[in-house]
Short mmCIF file of C-alpha atoms in Angstrom, two decimals:
data_model
loop_
_atom_site.label_atom_id
_atom_site.label_comp_id
_atom_site.label_asym_id
_atom_site.label_seq_id
_atom_site.Cartn_x
_atom_site.Cartn_y
_atom_site.Cartn_z
CA MET A 1 26.51 5.00 -44.22
CA ILE A 2 29.36 3.53 -42.16
CA THR A 3 29.86 6.87 -40.40
CA CYS A 4 26.15 6.96 -39.50
CA GLY A 5 26.38 3.41 -38.06
CA ARG A 6 29.41 4.35 -35.94
CA GLU A 7 27.66 7.47 -34.65
CA MET A 8 24.58 5.44 -33.80
CA LYS A 9 26.65 2.84 -31.94
CA ALA A 10 28.43 5.59 -30.02
CA SER A 11 25.10 7.21 -29.13
CA ILE A 12 23.66 3.89 -27.95
CA GLY A 13 26.77 3.23 -25.88
CA MET A 14 26.53 6.68 -24.32
CA LEU A 15 22.80 6.20 -23.61
CA ALA A 16 23.45 2.79 -22.02
CA SER A 17 26.14 4.21 -19.75
CA GLN A 18 23.81 7.05 -18.71
CA LEU A 19 20.95 4.62 -17.98
CA ASN A 20 23.25 2.49 -15.84
CA ASP A 21 24.34 5.49 -13.80
CA PRO A 22 22.75 5.25 -10.31
CA GLU A 23 21.99 8.99 -10.28
CA THR A 24 20.13 8.71 -13.60
CA ILE A 25 18.14 5.74 -12.36
CA ALA A 26 17.25 7.54 -9.14
CA SER A 27 16.23 10.63 -11.10
CA LEU A 28 14.01 8.58 -13.46
CA LEU A 29 12.35 6.75 -10.59
CA LYS A 30 11.73 10.00 -8.73
CA ARG A 31 10.32 11.66 -11.85
CA TYR A 32 7.91 8.88 -12.73
CA SER A 33 6.99 7.86 -9.21
CA GLY A 34 5.83 11.41 -8.45
CA ASP A 35 2.64 10.76 -10.44
CA LEU A 36 2.20 7.29 -9.03
CA LEU A 37 0.50 6.93 -5.66
CA CYS A 38 0.27 3.88 -3.44
CA PHE A 39 -2.65 2.61 -1.38
CA SER A 40 -0.92 0.36 1.14
CA LEU A 41 -2.70 -2.56 2.80
CA SER A 42 -1.67 -5.36 5.12
CA ALA A 43 -2.70 -9.00 5.09
CA THR A 44 -2.71 -9.01 8.89
CA CYS A 45 -4.32 -6.99 11.67
CA GLN A 46 -2.66 -8.99 14.44
CA SER A 47 0.76 -7.33 14.61
CA PRO A 48 1.30 -5.31 17.81
CA VAL A 49 4.11 -3.39 16.11
CA MET A 50 1.79 -2.24 13.35
CA TRP A 51 -0.92 -1.25 15.83
CA ALA A 52 1.71 0.83 17.66
CA HIS A 53 3.11 2.46 14.51
CA TYR A 54 0.03 2.96 12.34
CA ALA A 55 -3.00 3.04 14.64
CA GLY A 56 -2.32 5.68 17.27
CA ASN A 57 -0.38 3.37 19.58
CA ASN A 58 -3.30 0.92 19.82
CA SER A 59 -5.98 3.60 20.26
CA GLY A 60 -6.90 3.93 16.58
CA PHE A 61 -8.68 1.67 14.14
CA VAL A 62 -8.15 -0.49 11.07
CA ILE A 63 -10.46 -0.82 8.10
CA GLN A 64 -10.73 -4.39 6.88
CA PHE A 65 -11.54 -4.71 3.16
CA ASP A 66 -12.98 -7.60 1.22
CA THR A 67 -10.19 -7.82 -1.35
CA ASN A 68 -12.37 -10.08 -3.49
CA HIS A 69 -14.66 -7.10 -4.05
CA GLN A 70 -14.89 -5.92 -7.65
CA TRP A 71 -13.22 -2.61 -6.74
CA PHE A 72 -9.92 -4.44 -6.24
CA ARG A 73 -10.21 -6.24 -9.59
CA ARG A 74 -8.32 -5.15 -12.70
CA ARG A 75 -10.79 -6.46 -15.26
CA GLY A 76 -14.56 -6.44 -15.31
CA ASP A 77 -14.64 -10.24 -15.24
CA GLY A 78 -12.69 -10.24 -11.96
CA SER A 79 -9.95 -12.45 -13.41
CA ALA A 80 -7.02 -10.46 -12.05
CA THR A 81 -6.40 -8.24 -9.06
CA ARG A 82 -5.04 -4.71 -8.98
CA LEU A 83 -3.33 -5.57 -5.70
CA GLN A 84 0.40 -6.26 -5.79
CA ARG A 85 2.06 -8.30 -3.05
CA VAL A 86 5.23 -6.66 -1.74
CA SER A 87 8.38 -8.78 -1.96
CA TYR A 88 10.79 -8.54 0.96
CA LEU A 89 14.47 -8.71 0.02
CA ASP A 90 17.58 -9.30 2.10
CA ALA A 91 19.63 -7.24 -0.37
CA ASP A 92 19.16 -4.27 -2.69
CA LEU A 93 17.57 -4.78 -6.08
CA GLU A 94 20.59 -5.17 -8.35
CA GLU A 95 19.33 -3.61 -11.58
CA VAL A 96 16.23 -1.44 -11.25
CA LEU A 97 15.73 -1.09 -15.00
CA GLN A 98 15.72 -4.88 -15.44
CA ASP A 99 12.79 -5.15 -13.03
CA PRO A 100 11.04 -1.77 -12.66
CA GLN A 101 7.92 -3.38 -11.19
CA GLY A 102 10.12 -5.10 -8.61
CA ALA A 103 11.48 -1.69 -7.62
CA PHE A 104 7.96 -0.49 -6.84
CA ILE A 105 6.80 -3.59 -4.99
CA SER A 106 9.79 -4.54 -2.88
CA LYS A 107 11.09 -3.54 0.53
CA SER A 108 13.86 -4.56 2.87
CA ALA A 109 13.27 -7.84 4.72
CA GLU A 110 13.13 -5.94 8.04
CA TRP A 111 9.61 -4.82 7.05
CA SER A 112 8.26 -8.31 6.33
CA TYR A 113 6.08 -8.30 9.46
CA GLU A 114 3.84 -5.81 7.62
CA GLN A 115 2.71 -8.42 5.04
CA GLU A 116 2.06 -5.49 2.73
CA TRP A 117 0.01 -5.38 -0.46
CA ARG A 118 -0.18 -2.28 -2.66
CA LEU A 119 -2.63 -0.81 -5.09
CA TYR A 120 -1.14 1.89 -7.31
CA CYS A 121 -3.12 4.71 -8.88
CA GLY A 122 -2.40 7.93 -10.70
CA ILE A 123 -2.78 11.40 -9.24
CA GLN A 124 -5.83 11.85 -11.52
CA HIS A 125 -7.72 9.30 -9.36
CA ILE A 126 -7.34 11.41 -6.22
CA GLU A 127 -10.48 13.22 -5.07
CA LYS A 128 -9.07 15.30 -2.23
CA THR A 129 -5.70 16.14 -0.71
CA VAL A 130 -5.30 17.11 2.94
CA GLY A 131 -2.31 17.77 5.15
CA SER A 132 0.64 20.01 4.38
CA ALA A 133 2.30 20.58 1.03
CA ALA A 134 5.43 18.92 2.40
CA ASP A 135 3.52 15.84 3.56
CA PRO A 136 0.26 15.58 1.61
CA ILE A 137 -2.33 12.87 2.25
CA HIS A 138 -4.22 11.93 -0.91
CA LEU A 139 -7.75 10.58 -0.53
CA MET A 140 -9.89 8.59 -2.91
CA SER A 141 -13.28 6.96 -2.46
CA PHE A 142 -13.93 3.26 -2.24
CA PRO A 143 -17.26 1.45 -2.34
CA ARG A 144 -18.89 1.10 1.07
CA ASP A 145 -19.66 -2.56 0.46
CA ALA A 146 -15.92 -3.26 0.06
CA VAL A 147 -15.55 -2.71 3.83
CA SER A 148 -16.06 -5.94 5.75
CA ALA A 149 -15.09 -4.71 9.23
CA VAL A 150 -13.72 -1.86 11.29
CA ILE A 151 -11.33 -3.05 13.98
CA LEU A 152 -10.72 -0.87 17.02
CA GLY A 153 -7.41 -0.95 18.84
CA PRO A 154 -7.33 -2.36 22.37
CA LYS A 155 -6.80 1.16 23.79
CA ALA A 156 -9.65 2.79 21.81
CA SER A 157 -11.68 5.12 23.99
CA GLN A 158 -15.36 4.59 24.73
CA GLU A 159 -16.05 7.77 22.75
CA ALA A 160 -14.21 6.34 19.70
CA THR A 161 -16.13 3.06 20.04
CA THR A 162 -19.48 4.85 20.23
CA ARG A 163 -18.61 7.08 17.27
CA ALA A 164 -17.45 4.10 15.17
CA ARG A 165 -20.65 2.22 16.02
CA ASP A 166 -22.79 5.23 14.94
CA ILE A 167 -20.88 5.77 11.68
CA MET A 168 -21.02 2.09 10.80
CA ALA A 169 -24.77 1.85 11.49
CA ALA A 170 -25.39 4.83 9.20
CA SER A 171 -22.88 4.12 6.41
CA TYR A 172 -21.58 0.54 6.66
CA PRO A 173 -24.48 -1.58 7.96
CA ASN A 174 -23.06 -4.83 6.55
CA ALA A 175 -19.63 -4.42 8.14
CA GLN A 176 -18.72 -5.77 11.58
CA LEU A 177 -17.32 -3.69 14.42
CA LEU A 178 -14.50 -5.63 16.11
CA VAL A 179 -11.86 -4.95 18.71
CA ALA A 180 -8.28 -6.25 18.70
CA GLN A 181 -7.28 -7.91 21.97
CA PRO A 182 -3.70 -8.86 22.92
CA ILE A 183 -2.94 -12.56 23.35
CA LEU A 184 0.24 -14.58 23.87
CA PHE A 185 1.72 -11.96 26.23
CA GLY A 186 1.02 -9.20 23.70
CA LYS A 187 2.86 -10.91 20.82
CA SER A 188 -0.30 -11.18 18.73
CA TYR A 189 -3.89 -9.93 18.70
CA GLU A 190 -7.17 -11.75 18.29
CA LEU A 191 -10.44 -10.17 17.20
CA ALA A 192 -13.66 -10.01 19.20
CA LYS A 193 -16.99 -8.26 18.67
CA ALA A 194 -16.93 -4.72 20.04
#
C-alpha cells in the first residue's frame, strides 16, 4: 500500500511538471483550439485603423448587429450572452492552465483600439468553408433580423453602394444603410445615411 502511494505521488509530480512545461501547454492549446472557432466583433465602427485593416482600406463595409438579439444569447430566457469581451493585457498571461478562458479571450494591450468581443463555436456549427486549405474562412448563418445596419466605408464605390442598397432591400428591409465619414482630421468616423 505504501509503495502504491509513493508511485502515485511520483506520477502526480511527473504529470504536474509536464503540465507546467510551456511546450506541453502550447501543444494542448493548439490541439483543443483547432476545433474551436471564433466569430470576432468590435464594439466600435469609428476606428480609422480598423477600417484600413479590415474593410478594404475604407472601401469595404461593416455589418452592425443587434447584440441583444436572441441569437447572441446563451439561454432561451436571454439571461446571459454568448459574447465574451476580450481583455487587453500589458503582459503575458502567467499561467494559462489557471485561467484557460482568459487565454482565449485576451490579447496584448496594443490591440485595445479594436474593442473586440468574441463568440466561440465548434466546427460542427460551420455551414460552409471557403478560401484555401492553408487559410480557410468558415461561414455560418445568422438571423437576418439580427442585422441592424450595414455601414459602407468612406471610399466605397457607387457600384458597391447600389449593390448594398439592392441586397438590403431584398434581404434586410429593417436594417439601415449607413456610410462612415471621417471627422476630427480623420481620427474618428461618424455615421450618416447612405
